[in-house]
XYZ file of C-alpha atoms in Angstrom:
146
model
C 271.402 -287.585 60.028
C 270.586 -285.057 57.164
C 266.865 -283.671 55.925
C 266.258 -286.465 52.793
C 267.152 -289.783 56.268
C 265.252 -288.364 58.122
C 262.220 -287.326 56.233
C 261.970 -291.135 54.532
C 261.924 -292.094 58.074
C 259.672 -291.143 58.909
C 256.808 -292.081 55.080
C 258.642 -295.703 57.016
C 256.731 -294.690 60.534
C 253.591 -293.640 59.324
C 253.678 -296.871 56.475
C 253.875 -298.749 59.435
C 251.251 -296.694 60.647
C 249.202 -297.275 58.173
C 249.813 -301.635 58.717
C 251.894 -301.873 54.810
C 252.245 -305.329 53.617
C 255.267 -305.716 54.522
C 257.523 -306.633 51.565
C 256.658 -303.159 50.720
C 257.530 -300.794 53.201
C 261.008 -303.348 53.087
C 261.882 -302.823 49.294
C 261.448 -298.415 50.872
C 263.702 -299.470 52.894
C 266.211 -301.357 50.632
C 265.917 -298.487 47.564
C 263.379 -296.453 48.255
C 260.462 -299.033 45.519
C 257.473 -297.256 45.792
C 254.000 -299.039 45.282
C 250.806 -298.215 45.016
C 247.121 -300.058 46.184
C 244.598 -301.144 44.396
C 240.250 -302.045 44.841
C 240.528 -305.758 44.339
C 237.137 -307.895 45.238
C 237.757 -311.044 46.840
C 234.457 -312.897 46.210
C 235.276 -317.354 48.580
C 233.376 -318.816 47.226
C 230.279 -320.043 50.128
C 231.615 -317.115 52.944
C 230.833 -313.634 50.371
C 232.759 -310.675 49.007
C 235.015 -307.964 50.313
C 238.066 -305.496 49.316
C 240.749 -305.334 49.409
C 243.869 -303.249 49.051
C 246.469 -305.708 46.104
C 249.893 -303.872 46.431
C 251.631 -303.217 42.687
C 254.323 -302.280 41.648
C 254.215 -298.125 39.447
C 254.193 -297.918 35.986
C 257.144 -295.326 34.309
C 254.139 -293.351 33.743
C 253.230 -292.961 37.589
C 256.624 -293.746 38.318
C 257.380 -290.020 36.273
C 254.753 -289.114 38.075
C 255.953 -289.177 42.222
C 259.447 -287.354 40.638
C 257.758 -284.897 39.406
C 255.601 -284.168 42.336
C 259.039 -284.518 44.740
C 261.038 -281.914 42.771
C 257.566 -279.734 42.854
C 257.360 -279.803 46.392
C 260.183 -281.086 47.935
C 258.227 -283.724 49.455
C 258.818 -287.742 49.629
C 256.754 -289.882 47.777
C 255.697 -293.084 50.214
C 252.620 -294.945 48.540
C 250.021 -294.751 45.576
C 246.423 -295.207 46.489
C 244.499 -295.952 42.651
C 240.637 -295.513 41.953
C 238.817 -295.240 39.137
C 235.791 -292.908 40.318
C 232.774 -290.707 38.330
C 236.028 -288.029 37.725
C 238.277 -290.843 36.420
C 241.573 -293.147 37.500
C 243.187 -291.125 40.791
C 246.295 -291.276 42.163
C 246.193 -290.415 45.152
C 249.867 -289.387 46.253
C 250.239 -290.038 50.140
C 253.803 -288.491 51.356
C 255.451 -286.438 53.250
C 256.221 -283.022 53.222
C 260.558 -281.680 54.169
C 258.464 -279.371 56.791
C 259.119 -281.231 60.276
C 256.523 -277.996 61.760
C 253.903 -280.384 59.597
C 254.300 -284.183 61.291
C 252.362 -283.998 64.357
C 249.401 -282.999 62.144
C 249.804 -285.179 59.279
C 250.308 -288.067 61.668
C 247.772 -287.053 64.019
C 245.353 -287.168 60.390
C 247.130 -290.716 59.207
C 245.655 -292.246 63.180
C 241.946 -291.063 61.296
C 243.235 -293.183 58.811
C 241.759 -288.700 56.682
C 246.066 -288.399 54.701
C 246.472 -285.313 53.512
C 248.137 -286.617 49.569
C 248.201 -285.189 46.299
C 245.666 -286.611 44.039
C 246.643 -286.985 40.443
C 243.683 -287.193 38.126
C 244.815 -289.210 35.376
C 241.702 -289.268 33.283
C 240.977 -284.920 34.114
C 244.702 -282.890 34.900
C 242.847 -280.374 35.546
C 241.112 -281.907 38.577
C 244.169 -283.039 40.576
C 244.526 -280.847 43.789
C 246.139 -281.163 47.564
C 242.839 -282.956 49.743
C 242.254 -285.409 52.545
C 240.300 -288.352 51.672
C 239.518 -291.314 54.162
C 241.344 -294.339 53.502
C 241.262 -297.648 55.077
C 243.710 -300.851 55.630
C 242.970 -303.668 54.228
C 244.724 -307.344 52.739
C 248.838 -305.080 53.006
C 247.438 -302.426 50.854
C 245.019 -299.394 51.400
C 241.520 -298.211 49.803
C 240.381 -295.173 49.389
C 237.136 -295.152 51.281
C 236.528 -291.589 50.853
């Protein structure tokens, strides 16, 4: 198995660990298609409302951003979380690096729902950075909660 196959298998493992929508995982397996999650307010009459992560296709701009990131950091992005924050529109890139020595630690972070991501601030690009975020699996997608 070559390095790219190992990285892709690790990404699939992480997608399953995060309980992403199965069809999104299948598309990633078949063609390498990456999807994004966006916060969606779901209101149910008489019950109340909740926030879920809805799965969407990426824009061409997001695809280019991922391609640039993967080339620069020798990594594979497997999902994006798009969130409007007080600091602008942020795309959190969930990725697997080619550094297999870090995978065990990264998997542990995922088990606590605090993955290390690359936060792309599309409103203020100078604020883009690596960091940990808090996430929640919901509705087949992911939402950023901190």
